[in-house]
Amino acid sequence: MYNFQFENTTKVYFGMDNFEHLKDACRSFGKKVLLVYGGGSIKRTGVYDKVVAQLSDAGMEIFELSGVEPNPRHTTVNKGAKICRENNVDVVLAVGGGSTIDCSKGICATALSDTDDVWDLVERKVPYDKALPLITIVTIAATGSEMDTGAVISNMDKNIKSGIMNDILRPKVTFEVPEFTFSVPKYQTACGSVDIMSHLFDVSYFSAQEEMSMIKGMEEELLRTVVKFAPIAFHEPENYEARANLMWASSWALNSFLTCGIRHMTVCHMLEHELSAFYDITHGHGLAIVTPRWLRYILNDETAKDIYRFGINVMGVSKEMEEKEGALASIEALEKFFFETLELKSTLTDLGITDKDFETMADRVTAWGPIQGYTQLTKEDVLNIYKMCL
Ligand code: NZQ
Ligand code: ZN
């Protein structure tokens, strides 16, 4: 385990009873709030009215940015930063999924920086060391953005999905109300659940580092939680326990805790971000297609043990097999979970994607050299994995 510093400063209010603290949380940062949300789900579900009622009670002056896209665009971030600047906004309130929260993080940083374009921060042309305070109300269990330091932003003019990461972007306060996720459609429930699992795989479960037993054990419990509750939420969208467990698991899968002591790259996320940059697909769906292919590709005498351990401890695969056979059975169990239980389409071809851009995508993923993850992957390896996804 490498040395590390750990701090997570997000205050979390979990559950409907705690939602009333929203007004005090907002008021504690000032009087002017920018309310950021996506394509309208919060209006349909009534969450918008609940939020506005509290902000009005608190006497806040409300500015709004709506229409944040899934895979949020840098241009939308820039619009929000402009509103903040022109109106001296004190605090940003994101109500939605990872896209809305990430867009808001970009807004918080850009608004106080020396540029009006978040892409200058992404490309590190302009340094930033301040950000407006961010409060989030997360409405889908998926990214963990509600407690983490990263913001993933898309520049569709350049087909680049990249982002910014900084401790100052971590939300100050987050509200998690499982009832707010009852309306998440089946498809997004599936994609969000895959994303949670992929964070665990990518950040450290599949890691070349030895002696990570405490971290791996906790990750297995989180993985089991998703495997147990995602199918329940999928079929019974208003099952409180299922939604609550998924919600809290999503926050813990990526809130800096499980990355302590680890140093490696998040392979499947790197491969997937190219797919959504080029084809604007749903992040979790891309991960569902890439992950099992990646596992099949890297399966060898060294990796079989870890993959089989995952199968036994998370997917309920029998312990009685020879290591490689067990690892294959584990990958098959994961595929069954993604493509049968959660009913996700299993190939890029199903999503209308061809090999047209694979060369460019593989070039970009390996622009700084081979990916140093659980195993090392060269450009050729990346190309092979993309081809397996067709
Ligand atoms: O836009 P609205 O109308 O709100 O609808 C959204 C959107 O269509 C809908 N939705 C969300 N909550 C809902 C709901 N529909 C009904 N009821 C609700 N309660 O779901 C759709 C997807 O929303 P989105 O915010 O895009 O989902 P998600 O949370 O999966 O976020 C994905 C984005 O986060 C990035 C991804 O790359 C992608 O851009 N990620 C961010 C990370 C981070 N900040 O740490 C890490 C992740 O690995 C990921 O890369
Ligand atoms: Zn993710």
mmCIF file of C-alpha atoms in Angstrom, residues 105-346:
data_model
loop_
_atom_site.group_PDB
_atom_site.id
_atom_site.type_symbol
_atom_site.label_atom_id
_atom_site.label_comp_id
_atom_site.label_asym_id
_atom_site.label_seq_id
_atom_site.Cartn_x
_atom_site.Cartn_y
_atom_site.Cartn_z
ATOM 1 C CA LYS A 105 -18.442 21.605 -10.597
ATOM 2 C CA GLY A 106 -17.173 23.065 -13.849
ATOM 3 C CA ILE A 107 -19.311 26.148 -13.268
ATOM 4 C CA CYS A 108 -18.013 26.575 -9.700
ATOM 5 C CA ALA A 109 -14.389 26.537 -10.853
ATOM 6 C CA THR A 110 -14.776 28.542 -14.065
ATOM 7 C CA ALA A 111 -16.804 31.294 -12.399
ATOM 8 C CA LEU A 112 -13.858 32.218 -10.157
ATOM 9 C CA SER A 113 -11.092 31.640 -12.682
ATOM 10 C CA ASP A 114 -9.402 33.966 -15.195
ATOM 11 C CA THR A 115 -11.212 32.474 -18.176
ATOM 12 C CA ASP A 116 -14.794 32.180 -19.331
ATOM 13 C CA ASP A 117 -14.173 28.774 -20.931
ATOM 14 C CA VAL A 118 -13.985 25.656 -18.763
ATOM 15 C CA TRP A 119 -12.017 23.969 -21.529
ATOM 16 C CA ASP A 120 -9.040 26.179 -20.603
ATOM 17 C CA LEU A 121 -9.139 24.498 -17.182
ATOM 18 C CA VAL A 122 -9.505 21.057 -18.733
ATOM 19 C CA GLU A 123 -6.498 21.694 -20.982
ATOM 20 C CA ARG A 124 -4.615 23.227 -18.047
ATOM 21 C CA LYS A 125 -4.059 26.454 -19.936
ATOM 22 C CA VAL A 126 -5.471 28.422 -17.025
ATOM 23 C CA PRO A 127 -4.734 27.418 -13.419
ATOM 24 C CA TYR A 128 -7.492 27.638 -10.814
ATOM 25 C CA ASP A 129 -7.378 27.376 -7.058
ATOM 26 C CA LYS A 130 -10.808 28.625 -6.036
ATOM 27 C CA ALA A 131 -14.341 27.444 -6.661
ATOM 28 C CA LEU A 132 -17.801 28.527 -5.604
ATOM 29 C CA PRO A 133 -19.305 26.256 -2.946
ATOM 30 C CA LEU A 134 -21.394 23.426 -4.373
ATOM 31 C CA ILE A 135 -24.423 21.702 -2.844
ATOM 32 C CA THR A 136 -25.851 18.640 -4.581
ATOM 33 C CA ILE A 137 -29.126 16.754 -4.511
ATOM 34 C CA VAL A 138 -28.384 13.527 -6.308
ATOM 35 C CA THR A 139 -31.296 11.897 -8.158
ATOM 36 C CA ILE A 140 -29.696 8.739 -9.585
ATOM 37 C CA ALA A 141 -27.333 6.204 -8.029
ATOM 38 C CA ALA A 142 -24.389 6.015 -10.379
ATOM 39 C CA THR A 143 -21.304 8.200 -10.548
ATOM 40 C CA GLY A 144 -20.431 9.116 -6.973
ATOM 41 C CA SER A 145 -19.890 12.691 -8.154
ATOM 42 C CA GLU A 146 -21.941 13.822 -5.160
ATOM 43 C CA MET A 147 -18.986 13.072 -2.873
ATOM 44 C CA ASP A 148 -15.975 13.144 -5.142
ATOM 45 C CA THR A 149 -13.517 15.625 -6.602
ATOM 46 C CA GLY A 150 -13.903 14.998 -10.320
ATOM 47 C CA ALA A 151 -16.004 16.503 -13.081
ATOM 48 C CA VAL A 152 -16.254 14.836 -16.477
ATOM 49 C CA ILE A 153 -16.987 17.316 -19.263
ATOM 50 C CA SER A 154 -17.517 16.681 -22.984
ATOM 51 C CA ASN A 155 -16.316 18.838 -25.851
ATOM 52 C CA MET A 156 -18.309 17.525 -28.790
ATOM 53 C CA ASP A 157 -16.581 19.877 -31.279
ATOM 54 C CA LYS A 158 -13.407 17.934 -30.610
ATOM 55 C CA ASN A 159 -14.968 14.575 -29.668
ATOM 56 C CA ILE A 160 -13.142 14.740 -26.366
ATOM 57 C CA LYS A 161 -14.518 13.690 -23.024
ATOM 58 C CA SER A 162 -12.132 14.809 -20.349
ATOM 59 C CA GLY A 163 -12.475 16.764 -17.164
ATOM 60 C CA ILE A 164 -11.076 18.429 -14.105
ATOM 61 C CA MET A 165 -10.215 16.995 -10.741
ATOM 62 C CA ASN A 166 -9.428 18.986 -7.632
ATOM 63 C CA ASP A 167 -10.233 18.811 -3.912
ATOM 64 C CA ILE A 168 -11.922 22.201 -4.146
ATOM 65 C CA LEU A 169 -14.579 20.691 -6.430
ATOM 66 C CA ARG A 170 -15.843 18.288 -3.804
ATOM 67 C CA PRO A 171 -19.414 19.215 -2.881
ATOM 68 C CA LYS A 172 -19.711 20.932 0.492
ATOM 69 C CA VAL A 173 -23.089 19.362 1.216
ATOM 70 C CA THR A 174 -24.984 16.525 -0.445
ATOM 71 C CA PHE A 175 -28.585 15.449 -0.021
ATOM 72 C CA GLU A 176 -29.400 11.820 -0.731
ATOM 73 C CA VAL A 177 -33.105 11.031 -0.697
ATOM 74 C CA PRO A 178 -33.771 7.521 -2.019
ATOM 75 C CA GLU A 179 -37.383 8.419 -2.919
ATOM 76 C CA PHE A 180 -35.988 10.893 -5.466
ATOM 77 C CA THR A 181 -34.614 7.919 -7.404
ATOM 78 C CA PHE A 182 -37.908 5.991 -7.590
ATOM 79 C CA SER A 183 -38.546 7.558 -10.996
ATOM 80 C CA VAL A 184 -35.206 6.524 -12.532
ATOM 81 C CA PRO A 185 -36.122 4.428 -15.602
ATOM 82 C CA LYS A 186 -35.051 0.797 -15.888
ATOM 83 C CA TYR A 187 -32.348 1.577 -18.434
ATOM 84 C CA GLN A 188 -30.728 4.285 -16.301
ATOM 85 C CA THR A 189 -31.040 2.094 -13.201
ATOM 86 C CA ALA A 190 -29.096 -0.588 -15.044
ATOM 87 C CA CYS A 191 -26.482 1.826 -16.387
ATOM 88 C CA GLY A 192 -26.004 3.476 -13.004
ATOM 89 C CA SER A 193 -25.546 0.114 -11.327
ATOM 90 C CA VAL A 194 -22.919 -0.939 -13.865
ATOM 91 C CA ASP A 195 -21.127 2.356 -13.276
ATOM 92 C CA ILE A 196 -20.947 1.710 -9.523
ATOM 93 C CA MET A 197 -19.488 -1.746 -10.152
ATOM 94 C CA SER A 198 -17.040 -0.394 -12.677
ATOM 95 C CA HIS A 199 -15.742 2.226 -10.259
ATOM 96 C CA LEU A 200 -14.958 -0.552 -7.821
ATOM 97 C CA PHE A 201 -13.267 -2.692 -10.477
ATOM 98 C CA ASP A 202 -11.368 0.215 -11.959
ATOM 99 C CA VAL A 203 -10.221 2.108 -8.904
ATOM 100 C CA SER A 204 -8.664 -0.827 -7.146
ATOM 101 C CA TYR A 205 -10.442 -4.191 -7.063
ATOM 102 C CA PHE A 206 -8.559 -5.332 -10.141
ATOM 103 C CA SER A 207 -5.185 -4.020 -9.123
ATOM 104 C CA ALA A 208 -1.714 -5.414 -9.554
ATOM 105 C CA GLN A 209 -0.874 -4.259 -6.031
ATOM 106 C CA GLU A 210 -0.724 -6.970 -3.406
ATOM 107 C CA GLU A 211 -1.892 -6.712 0.203
ATOM 108 C CA MET A 212 -4.991 -4.671 -0.435
ATOM 109 C CA SER A 213 -7.124 -7.069 1.555
ATOM 110 C CA MET A 214 -9.053 -4.520 3.623
ATOM 111 C CA ILE A 215 -9.932 -2.448 0.559
ATOM 112 C CA LYS A 216 -10.793 -5.504 -1.536
ATOM 113 C CA GLY A 217 -13.044 -6.912 1.169
ATOM 114 C CA MET A 218 -14.991 -3.659 1.385
ATOM 115 C CA GLU A 219 -15.255 -3.481 -2.367
ATOM 116 C CA GLU A 220 -16.662 -6.980 -2.499
ATOM 117 C CA GLU A 221 -19.384 -5.994 -0.036
ATOM 118 C CA LEU A 222 -20.258 -2.973 -2.170
ATOM 119 C CA LEU A 223 -20.255 -5.141 -5.299
ATOM 120 C CA ARG A 224 -22.527 -7.688 -3.607
ATOM 121 C CA THR A 225 -24.824 -4.827 -2.621
ATOM 122 C CA VAL A 226 -25.205 -3.793 -6.257
ATOM 123 C CA VAL A 227 -25.661 -7.374 -7.466
ATOM 124 C CA LYS A 228 -28.384 -7.877 -4.861
ATOM 125 C CA PHE A 229 -30.272 -4.589 -5.106
ATOM 126 C CA ALA A 230 -29.956 -3.506 -8.749
ATOM 127 C CA PRO A 231 -32.324 -6.236 -9.992
ATOM 128 C CA ILE A 232 -34.799 -5.347 -7.233
ATOM 129 C CA ALA A 233 -34.757 -1.643 -8.133
ATOM 130 C CA PHE A 234 -35.014 -2.637 -11.792
ATOM 131 C CA HIS A 235 -38.269 -4.539 -11.230
ATOM 132 C CA GLU A 236 -39.641 -2.630 -8.233
ATOM 133 C CA PRO A 237 -38.634 0.997 -8.817
ATOM 134 C CA GLU A 238 -40.220 2.141 -5.552
ATOM 135 C CA ASN A 239 -38.466 -0.394 -3.344
ATOM 136 C CA TYR A 240 -36.932 1.905 -0.722
ATOM 137 C CA GLU A 241 -34.279 -0.491 0.582
ATOM 138 C CA ALA A 242 -33.018 -1.225 -2.913
ATOM 139 C CA ARG A 243 -32.833 2.435 -3.907
ATOM 140 C CA ALA A 244 -31.275 3.436 -0.567
ATOM 141 C CA ASN A 245 -28.591 0.763 -0.732
ATOM 142 C CA LEU A 246 -27.712 1.600 -4.326
ATOM 143 C CA MET A 247 -27.556 5.282 -3.514
ATOM 144 C CA TRP A 248 -25.166 4.932 -0.607
ATOM 145 C CA ALA A 249 -23.088 2.329 -2.441
ATOM 146 C CA SER A 250 -22.643 4.699 -5.375
ATOM 147 C CA SER A 251 -21.289 7.421 -3.094
ATOM 148 C CA TRP A 252 -18.834 5.079 -1.389
ATOM 149 C CA ALA A 253 -17.580 3.481 -4.576
ATOM 150 C CA LEU A 254 -15.870 6.710 -5.576
ATOM 151 C CA ASN A 255 -15.487 9.081 -2.647
ATOM 152 C CA SER A 256 -11.673 8.839 -2.307
ATOM 153 C CA PHE A 257 -11.775 6.187 0.408
ATOM 154 C CA LEU A 258 -11.256 3.104 -1.738
ATOM 155 C CA THR A 259 -8.496 4.718 -3.763
ATOM 156 C CA CYS A 260 -6.315 5.231 -0.691
ATOM 157 C CA GLY A 261 -2.957 3.559 -1.146
ATOM 158 C CA ILE A 262 -3.565 2.674 -4.791
ATOM 159 C CA ARG A 263 -1.747 3.970 -7.831
ATOM 160 C CA HIS A 264 -3.006 2.908 -11.173
ATOM 161 C CA MET A 265 -5.130 3.941 -14.115
ATOM 162 C CA THR A 266 -8.857 3.339 -14.487
ATOM 163 C CA VAL A 267 -8.735 1.205 -17.601
ATOM 164 C CA CYS A 268 -12.376 0.554 -18.490
ATOM 165 C CA HIS A 269 -13.269 4.181 -17.799
ATOM 166 C CA MET A 270 -10.526 5.348 -20.139
ATOM 167 C CA LEU A 271 -11.812 3.050 -22.876
ATOM 168 C CA GLU A 272 -15.439 4.024 -22.278
ATOM 169 C CA HIS A 273 -14.872 7.771 -22.218
ATOM 170 C CA GLU A 274 -13.643 7.555 -25.810
ATOM 171 C CA LEU A 275 -16.858 5.772 -26.769
ATOM 172 C CA SER A 276 -19.101 8.397 -25.218
ATOM 173 C CA ALA A 277 -16.918 11.185 -26.615
ATOM 174 C CA PHE A 278 -17.416 9.896 -30.154
ATOM 175 C CA TYR A 279 -20.910 8.441 -29.942
ATOM 176 C CA ASP A 280 -22.561 10.200 -26.980
ATOM 177 C CA ILE A 281 -23.631 6.861 -25.488
ATOM 178 C CA THR A 282 -24.669 6.383 -21.863
ATOM 179 C CA HIS A 283 -21.557 5.972 -19.736
ATOM 180 C CA GLY A 284 -22.734 2.889 -17.810
ATOM 181 C CA HIS A 285 -23.817 1.114 -20.981
ATOM 182 C CA GLY A 286 -20.405 1.620 -22.544
ATOM 183 C CA LEU A 287 -18.819 0.203 -19.400
ATOM 184 C CA ALA A 288 -21.110 -2.839 -19.476
ATOM 185 C CA ILE A 289 -19.933 -3.651 -22.987
ATOM 186 C CA VAL A 290 -16.229 -2.961 -22.415
ATOM 187 C CA THR A 291 -15.681 -4.552 -18.985
ATOM 188 C CA PRO A 292 -16.290 -8.258 -19.716
ATOM 189 C CA ARG A 293 -14.301 -8.011 -22.972
ATOM 190 C CA TRP A 294 -11.422 -6.427 -21.104
ATOM 191 C CA LEU A 295 -11.525 -9.205 -18.509
ATOM 192 C CA ARG A 296 -11.531 -11.863 -21.223
ATOM 193 C CA TYR A 297 -8.633 -10.146 -22.974
ATOM 194 C CA ILE A 298 -6.416 -9.937 -19.892
ATOM 195 C CA LEU A 299 -7.285 -13.391 -18.556
ATOM 196 C CA ASN A 300 -4.059 -15.390 -18.111
ATOM 197 C CA ASP A 301 -2.292 -17.478 -15.482
ATOM 198 C CA GLU A 302 -1.537 -14.375 -13.378
ATOM 199 C CA THR A 303 -4.927 -12.671 -13.511
ATOM 200 C CA ALA A 304 -7.135 -15.770 -13.262
ATOM 201 C CA LYS A 305 -6.873 -15.899 -9.470
ATOM 202 C CA ASP A 306 -8.300 -12.379 -8.942
ATOM 203 C CA ILE A 307 -11.041 -12.781 -11.522
ATOM 204 C CA TYR A 308 -12.079 -16.094 -10.014
ATOM 205 C CA ARG A 309 -12.022 -14.555 -6.515
ATOM 206 C CA PHE A 310 -14.492 -11.936 -7.776
ATOM 207 C CA GLY A 311 -16.708 -14.671 -9.222
ATOM 208 C CA ILE A 312 -16.729 -16.683 -6.018
ATOM 209 C CA ASN A 313 -17.149 -13.790 -3.572
ATOM 210 C CA VAL A 314 -19.503 -11.601 -5.584
ATOM 211 C CA MET A 315 -21.270 -13.606 -8.272
ATOM 212 C CA GLY A 316 -21.696 -16.859 -6.365
ATOM 213 C CA VAL A 317 -19.576 -18.924 -8.760
ATOM 214 C CA SER A 318 -18.655 -22.406 -7.479
ATOM 215 C CA LYS A 319 -15.309 -22.736 -5.666
ATOM 216 C CA GLU A 320 -14.656 -26.140 -7.118
ATOM 217 C CA MET A 321 -13.169 -25.215 -10.478
ATOM 218 C CA GLU A 322 -9.637 -25.013 -11.783
ATOM 219 C CA GLU A 323 -8.479 -21.339 -11.613
ATOM 220 C CA LYS A 324 -8.762 -20.381 -15.283
ATOM 221 C CA GLU A 325 -12.019 -22.214 -15.792
ATOM 222 C CA GLY A 326 -13.372 -20.470 -12.688
ATOM 223 C CA ALA A 327 -12.246 -17.091 -13.983
ATOM 224 C CA LEU A 328 -14.089 -17.699 -17.254
ATOM 225 C CA ALA A 329 -17.198 -18.727 -15.358
ATOM 226 C CA SER A 330 -16.897 -15.504 -13.357
ATOM 227 C CA ILE A 331 -16.776 -13.372 -16.503
ATOM 228 C CA GLU A 332 -19.759 -15.269 -17.895
ATOM 229 C CA ALA A 333 -21.678 -14.589 -14.671
ATOM 230 C CA LEU A 334 -20.905 -10.877 -14.997
ATOM 231 C CA GLU A 335 -22.084 -10.882 -18.630
ATOM 232 C CA LYS A 336 -25.268 -12.638 -17.628
ATOM 233 C CA PHE A 337 -25.833 -10.002 -14.962
ATOM 234 C CA PHE A 338 -25.317 -7.054 -17.327
ATOM 235 C CA PHE A 339 -26.979 -8.419 -20.457
ATOM 236 C CA GLU A 340 -29.718 -10.696 -19.117
ATOM 237 C CA THR A 341 -30.595 -9.572 -15.593
ATOM 238 C CA LEU A 342 -30.209 -5.857 -16.354
ATOM 239 C CA GLU A 343 -31.254 -6.311 -19.991
ATOM 240 C CA LEU A 344 -28.511 -4.139 -21.497
ATOM 241 C CA LYS A 345 -27.603 -4.620 -25.146
ATOM 242 C CA SER A 346 -24.340 -6.457 -25.257
#
